[in-house]
Phi, psi and omega in degrees: 000316180300322180298318180298316179296320180297315179296320179299319181299316180296316182295326178297315181297324182292327188260329188243135179292157178302149180273119183258124177239153180295157179299320179297317180296314179299318180299317180298315181294314180298319178298317178297317179295324178295319177296319178297318179302315178296321179297318179296320176300321177298321178294319177301319178297316178303315180296317179300325180272008180055043176292157182302139182306317180301322178297318180296316181297322178298319180291323176297319178298322179296318178295318179301316178297318180295319177296319178299321180293321177295316179301321180296318178299313181297317179296316179302314180293322179299315181295318184281319184270299190289316180293320177300316178297316181298323179298318179293322184275352175084016177240036184295329180299320180295315180299316182294319177300315179297317180296317179299318179298318180294317180295326177300323179280327186283316183270141181292000000 
């Protein structure tokens, strides 16, 4: 499986230009991911301390929601920036194909 993902990564680089996001946008995404990372460490501590399962599940749900919000930000930016650029450059079919493949893995 790892080999397949590795090959996919190379083919993606060959066909699609790097995704450029503003510094402010990257900072916002990284900050959100850092908060999520801290939240997950908190959940590990809760489990380690044998906190009640319902409390742990509520925190897991909060992390899941936070991850979904980050994914939404990334998707919104991808649609407005990257797809728009691809349309101008004439390789929108490739971008859409890559996005569909990513969404197939992302959505259940």
